[in-house]
PDB file of C-alpha atoms in Angstrom:
ATOM      1  CA  UNK F   1      29.718   7.263 -43.435  1.00  0.00           C
ATOM      2  CA  UNK F   2      29.046  10.859 -42.662  1.00  0.00           C
ATOM      3  CA  UNK F   3      30.823  12.499 -39.697  1.00  0.00           C
ATOM      4  CA  UNK F   4      29.999  15.778 -38.104  1.00  0.00           C
ATOM      5  CA  UNK F   5      33.076  17.990 -38.260  1.00  0.00           C
ATOM      6  CA  UNK F   6      32.239  19.817 -35.094  1.00  0.00           C
ATOM      7  CA  UNK F   7      31.083  17.107 -32.635  1.00  0.00           C
ATOM      8  CA  UNK F   8      32.589  14.023 -34.427  1.00  0.00           C
ATOM      9  CA  UNK F   9      29.150  12.182 -34.485  1.00  0.00           C
ATOM     10  CA  UNK F  10      29.230   9.304 -36.983  1.00  0.00           C
ATOM     11  CA  UNK F  11      26.086   8.503 -38.958  1.00  0.00           C
ATOM     12  CA  UNK F  12      26.100   4.819 -38.385  1.00  0.00           C
ATOM     13  CA  UNK F  13      22.692   3.714 -39.722  1.00  0.00           C
ATOM     14  CA  UNK F  14      22.891   0.228 -37.958  1.00  0.00           C
ATOM     15  CA  UNK F  15      22.489   2.355 -34.742  1.00  0.00           C
ATOM     16  CA  UNK F  16      18.865   3.269 -35.692  1.00  0.00           C
ATOM     17  CA  UNK F  17      17.094   0.576 -33.687  1.00  0.00           C
ATOM     18  CA  UNK F  18      18.941   1.834 -30.502  1.00  0.00           C
ATOM     19  CA  UNK F  19      18.024   5.404 -30.964  1.00  0.00           C
ATOM     20  CA  UNK F  20      14.901   5.091 -28.887  1.00  0.00           C
ATOM     21  CA  UNK F  21      16.707   4.068 -25.792  1.00  0.00           C
ATOM     22  CA  UNK F  22      19.764   6.514 -26.360  1.00  0.00           C
ATOM     23  CA  UNK F  23      17.322   9.412 -26.968  1.00  0.00           C
ATOM     24  CA  UNK F  24      15.635   8.736 -23.500  1.00  0.00           C
ATOM     25  CA  UNK F  25      19.072   8.981 -21.851  1.00  0.00           C
ATOM     26  CA  UNK F  26      19.874  12.227 -23.515  1.00  0.00           C
ATOM     27  CA  UNK F  27      16.449  13.646 -22.442  1.00  0.00           C
ATOM     28  CA  UNK F  28      17.706  13.064 -18.910  1.00  0.00           C
ATOM     29  CA  UNK F  29      20.924  15.003 -19.638  1.00  0.00           C
ATOM     30  CA  UNK F  30      18.923  17.864 -20.935  1.00  0.00           C
ATOM     31  CA  UNK F  31      16.752  17.950 -17.631  1.00  0.00           C
ATOM     32  CA  UNK F  32      19.857  17.938 -15.529  1.00  0.00           C
ATOM     33  CA  UNK F  33      21.325  20.903 -17.395  1.00  0.00           C
ATOM     34  CA  UNK F  34      18.087  22.715 -17.219  1.00  0.00           C
ATOM     35  CA  UNK F  35      18.193  22.781 -13.379  1.00  0.00           C
ATOM     36  CA  UNK F  36      20.851  25.408 -13.533  1.00  0.00           C
ATOM     37  CA  UNK F  37      19.973  29.168 -12.724  1.00  0.00           C
ATOM     38  CA  UNK F  38      17.584  30.414 -15.230  1.00  0.00           C
ATOM     39  CA  UNK F  39      19.499  33.515 -15.971  1.00  0.00           C
ATOM     40  CA  UNK F  40      22.455  31.381 -16.983  1.00  0.00           C
ATOM     41  CA  UNK F  41      20.088  29.126 -19.241  1.00  0.00           C
ATOM     42  CA  UNK F  42      18.768  32.389 -20.926  1.00  0.00           C
ATOM     43  CA  UNK F  43      22.041  33.863 -21.666  1.00  0.00           C
ATOM     44  CA  UNK F  44      23.236  33.916 -25.406  1.00  0.00           C
ATOM     45  CA  UNK F  45      27.097  33.898 -25.649  1.00  0.00           C
ATOM     46  CA  UNK F  46      26.615  35.916 -28.923  1.00  0.00           C
ATOM     47  CA  UNK F  47      23.717  37.483 -30.672  1.00  0.00           C
ATOM     48  CA  UNK F  48      23.485  34.682 -33.229  1.00  0.00           C
ATOM     49  CA  UNK F  49      24.195  31.812 -30.863  1.00  0.00           C
ATOM     50  CA  UNK F  50      21.159  30.319 -29.134  1.00  0.00           C
ATOM     51  CA  UNK F  51      21.093  30.173 -25.258  1.00  0.00           C
ATOM     52  CA  UNK F  52      20.982  26.721 -23.499  1.00  0.00           C
ATOM     53  CA  UNK F  53      17.290  27.225 -22.956  1.00  0.00           C
ATOM     54  CA  UNK F  54      16.748  28.024 -26.639  1.00  0.00           C
ATOM     55  CA  UNK F  55      18.710  24.794 -27.681  1.00  0.00           C
ATOM     56  CA  UNK F  56      16.524  22.785 -25.345  1.00  0.00           C
ATOM     57  CA  UNK F  57      13.281  24.245 -26.871  1.00  0.00           C
ATOM     58  CA  UNK F  58      14.625  23.559 -30.293  1.00  0.00           C
ATOM     59  CA  UNK F  59      15.311  19.915 -29.385  1.00  0.00           C
ATOM     60  CA  UNK F  60      11.829  19.496 -27.862  1.00  0.00           C
ATOM     61  CA  UNK F  61      10.347  20.793 -31.211  1.00  0.00           C
ATOM     62  CA  UNK F  62      12.782  18.690 -33.281  1.00  0.00           C
ATOM     63  CA  UNK F  63      11.580  15.553 -31.526  1.00  0.00           C
ATOM     64  CA  UNK F  64       7.906  16.376 -32.042  1.00  0.00           C
ATOM     65  CA  UNK F  65       8.477  17.277 -35.630  1.00  0.00           C
ATOM     66  CA  UNK F  66      10.506  14.151 -36.349  1.00  0.00           C
ATOM     67  CA  UNK F  67       7.754  12.011 -34.764  1.00  0.00           C
ATOM     68  CA  UNK F  68       5.200  13.406 -37.235  1.00  0.00           C
ATOM     69  CA  UNK F  69       7.645  12.792 -39.978  1.00  0.00           C
ATOM     70  CA  UNK F  70       8.005   9.185 -39.091  1.00  0.00           C
ATOM     71  CA  UNK F  71       4.330   8.805 -38.767  1.00  0.00           C
ATOM     72  CA  UNK F  72       3.582  10.442 -42.112  1.00  0.00           C
ATOM     73  CA  UNK F  73       6.414   8.456 -43.931  1.00  0.00           C
ATOM     74  CA  UNK F  74       4.710   5.134 -42.731  1.00  0.00           C
ATOM     75  CA  UNK F  75       1.490   6.026 -44.374  1.00  0.00           C
ATOM     76  CA  UNK F  76       2.486   8.209 -47.473  1.00  0.00           C
ATOM     77  CA  UNK F  77       4.827   7.542 -50.285  1.00  0.00           C
ATOM     78  CA  UNK F  78       6.801  10.439 -51.652  1.00  0.00           C
ATOM     79  CA  UNK F  79       6.550  12.571 -48.465  1.00  0.00           C
ATOM     80  CA  UNK F  80       8.718  15.731 -48.534  1.00  0.00           C
ATOM     81  CA  UNK F  81       9.894  16.761 -45.095  1.00  0.00           C
ATOM     82  CA  UNK F  82       9.637  20.508 -45.292  1.00  0.00           C
ATOM     83  CA  UNK F  83      11.633  22.802 -43.057  1.00  0.00           C
ATOM     84  CA  UNK F  84      10.345  23.160 -39.544  1.00  0.00           C
ATOM     85  CA  UNK F  85      11.270  26.769 -39.365  1.00  0.00           C
ATOM     86  CA  UNK F  86      13.859  26.266 -36.834  1.00  0.00           C
ATOM     87  CA  UNK F  87      15.102  29.938 -36.691  1.00  0.00           C
ATOM     88  CA  UNK F  88      11.712  31.440 -36.829  1.00  0.00           C
ATOM     89  CA  UNK F  89      10.419  29.308 -33.986  1.00  0.00           C
ATOM     90  CA  UNK F  90      12.882  30.834 -31.469  1.00  0.00           C
ATOM     91  CA  UNK F  91      11.073  34.125 -31.739  1.00  0.00           C
ATOM     92  CA  UNK F  92       7.532  32.840 -32.795  1.00  0.00           C
ATOM     93  CA  UNK F  93       7.292  30.376 -29.771  1.00  0.00           C
ATOM     94  CA  UNK F  94       9.222  32.736 -27.258  1.00  0.00           C
ATOM     95  CA  UNK F  95      12.009  30.127 -26.569  1.00  0.00           C
ATOM     96  CA  UNK F  96      13.903  32.523 -24.362  1.00  0.00           C
ATOM     97  CA  UNK F  97      11.039  33.283 -22.235  1.00  0.00           C
ATOM     98  CA  UNK F  98       9.939  29.657 -21.378  1.00  0.00           C
ATOM     99  CA  UNK F  99      10.258  28.036 -17.934  1.00  0.00           C
ATOM    100  CA  UNK F 100      13.307  25.594 -17.703  1.00  0.00           C
ATOM    101  CA  UNK F 101      11.417  22.993 -15.618  1.00  0.00           C
ATOM    102  CA  UNK F 102       8.525  23.140 -18.165  1.00  0.00           C
ATOM    103  CA  UNK F 103      10.905  22.696 -21.072  1.00  0.00           C
ATOM    104  CA  UNK F 104      12.639  19.834 -19.351  1.00  0.00           C
ATOM    105  CA  UNK F 105       9.342  17.949 -18.822  1.00  0.00           C
ATOM    106  CA  UNK F 106       8.151  18.735 -22.375  1.00  0.00           C
ATOM    107  CA  UNK F 107      11.515  17.655 -23.796  1.00  0.00           C
ATOM    108  CA  UNK F 108      11.080  14.300 -21.732  1.00  0.00           C
ATOM    109  CA  UNK F 109       7.563  13.889 -23.097  1.00  0.00           C
ATOM    110  CA  UNK F 110       8.523  14.638 -26.820  1.00  0.00           C
ATOM    111  CA  UNK F 111      11.325  12.165 -26.371  1.00  0.00           C
ATOM    112  CA  UNK F 112       8.941   9.362 -25.231  1.00  0.00           C
ATOM    113  CA  UNK F 113       6.605  10.166 -28.172  1.00  0.00           C
ATOM    114  CA  UNK F 114       9.386  10.110 -30.605  1.00  0.00           C
ATOM    115  CA  UNK F 115      10.766   6.838 -29.010  1.00  0.00           C
ATOM    116  CA  UNK F 116       7.301   5.123 -29.144  1.00  0.00           C
ATOM    117  CA  UNK F 117       6.960   5.600 -32.921  1.00  0.00           C
ATOM    118  CA  UNK F 118      10.544   4.271 -33.405  1.00  0.00           C
ATOM    119  CA  UNK F 119       9.939   1.215 -31.279  1.00  0.00           C
ATOM    120  CA  UNK F 120       6.816   0.391 -33.272  1.00  0.00           C
ATOM    121  CA  UNK F 121       8.730   0.228 -36.666  1.00  0.00           C
ATOM    122  CA  UNK F 122       8.979  -3.033 -38.405  1.00  0.00           C
ATOM    123  CA  UNK F 123      12.125  -4.035 -40.283  1.00  0.00           C
ATOM    124  CA  UNK F 124      10.479  -2.888 -43.528  1.00  0.00           C
ATOM    125  CA  UNK F 125       9.432   0.388 -42.048  1.00  0.00           C
ATOM    126  CA  UNK F 126      12.944   1.297 -41.231  1.00  0.00           C
ATOM    127  CA  UNK F 127      13.681   1.491 -45.101  1.00  0.00           C
ATOM    128  CA  UNK F 128      10.596   3.630 -45.816  1.00  0.00           C
ATOM    129  CA  UNK F 129      11.935   6.931 -47.292  1.00  0.00           C
ATOM    130  CA  UNK F 130      11.069  10.527 -47.310  1.00  0.00           C
ATOM    131  CA  UNK F 131      12.662  13.526 -48.992  1.00  0.00           C
ATOM    132  CA  UNK F 132      14.614  15.497 -46.462  1.00  0.00           C
ATOM    133  CA  UNK F 133      15.286  19.098 -47.371  1.00  0.00           C
ATOM    134  CA  UNK F 134      18.147  19.965 -44.971  1.00  0.00           C
ATOM    135  CA  UNK F 135      21.110  20.342 -45.376  1.00  0.00           C
ATOM    136  CA  UNK F 136      20.379  19.398 -49.122  1.00  0.00           C
ATOM    137  CA  UNK F 137      17.283  17.885 -50.761  1.00  0.00           C
ATOM    138  CA  UNK F 138      17.854  14.145 -50.588  1.00  0.00           C
ATOM    139  CA  UNK F 139      15.731  10.994 -50.206  1.00  0.00           C
ATOM    140  CA  UNK F 140      16.525   9.565 -46.701  1.00  0.00           C
ATOM    141  CA  UNK F 141      15.366   6.393 -44.890  1.00  0.00           C
ATOM    142  CA  UNK F 142      13.629   6.327 -41.565  1.00  0.00           C
ATOM    143  CA  UNK F 143      16.856   4.802 -40.310  1.00  0.00           C
ATOM    144  CA  UNK F 144      18.837   7.845 -41.308  1.00  0.00           C
ATOM    145  CA  UNK F 145      16.130  10.134 -39.800  1.00  0.00           C
ATOM    146  CA  UNK F 146      16.455   8.423 -36.386  1.00  0.00           C
ATOM    147  CA  UNK F 147      20.213   8.575 -36.476  1.00  0.00           C
ATOM    148  CA  UNK F 148      20.048  12.213 -37.554  1.00  0.00           C
ATOM    149  CA  UNK F 149      17.858  12.990 -34.573  1.00  0.00           C
ATOM    150  CA  UNK F 150      20.243  11.357 -32.337  1.00  0.00           C
ATOM    151  CA  UNK F 151      22.909  13.469 -33.867  1.00  0.00           C
ATOM    152  CA  UNK F 152      20.877  16.674 -33.093  1.00  0.00           C
ATOM    153  CA  UNK F 153      20.350  15.576 -29.420  1.00  0.00           C
ATOM    154  CA  UNK F 154      24.071  14.887 -28.942  1.00  0.00           C
ATOM    155  CA  UNK F 155      25.300  17.998 -30.800  1.00  0.00           C
ATOM    156  CA  UNK F 156      23.069  20.470 -28.889  1.00  0.00           C
ATOM    157  CA  UNK F 157      23.993  18.851 -25.636  1.00  0.00           C
ATOM    158  CA  UNK F 158      27.567  19.641 -26.549  1.00  0.00           C
ATOM    159  CA  UNK F 159      26.522  23.175 -27.485  1.00  0.00           C
ATOM    160  CA  UNK F 160      24.829  23.652 -24.013  1.00  0.00           C
ATOM    161  CA  UNK F 161      27.801  22.106 -22.148  1.00  0.00           C
ATOM    162  CA  UNK F 162      30.100  24.609 -23.828  1.00  0.00           C
ATOM    163  CA  UNK F 163      28.085  27.406 -22.456  1.00  0.00           C
ATOM    164  CA  UNK F 164      27.250  26.094 -18.996  1.00  0.00           C
ATOM    165  CA  UNK F 165      30.084  23.817 -17.642  1.00  0.00           C
ATOM    166  CA  UNK F 166      33.646  25.056 -16.994  1.00  0.00           C
ATOM    167  CA  UNK F 167      36.007  23.390 -19.475  1.00  0.00           C
ATOM    168  CA  UNK F 168      37.521  21.176 -16.785  1.00  0.00           C
ATOM    169  CA  UNK F 169      34.139  19.519 -16.219  1.00  0.00           C
ATOM    170  CA  UNK F 170      33.055  19.083 -19.768  1.00  0.00           C
ATOM    171  CA  UNK F 171      31.966  15.667 -20.833  1.00  0.00           C
ATOM    172  CA  UNK F 172      32.713  14.496 -24.415  1.00  0.00           C
ATOM    173  CA  UNK F 173      30.068  12.653 -26.310  1.00  0.00           C
TER     174      UNK F 173
END
């Protein structure tokens, strides 16, 4: 089992059918964090580290991209999930200039869209595969894609909390 060295998330593939419900809970956590002062949400702690607002925009887009990947993998064999251009999107979509309340709503909607396609997977669908290109090119199941998306949600919540919450109030995942 793979474990993230930074956030300790364990890629437990049996968790995949629960990702839909768990993702919805995490969307609420993002929305709560996005209620903070916009100037704090836009602040980057270092030039190469995203702001909390940018992490939220990234997660919104990840959920939308992952939804499309699930839908495509259900109808196509041999699908290659090409890079979503995560770093380019920050500038190309103006993440830092977006309105936090809009991003919270959009992230919630993206979560519902992603959860809907997961909820519609049959037991056989969970084992459908696509070639995932990050962090290395490898064939992955939709089960893995769901769990990987949950990891992204949790990991970036941790990133945001590190920036927004005093150490004494930080929650662990």
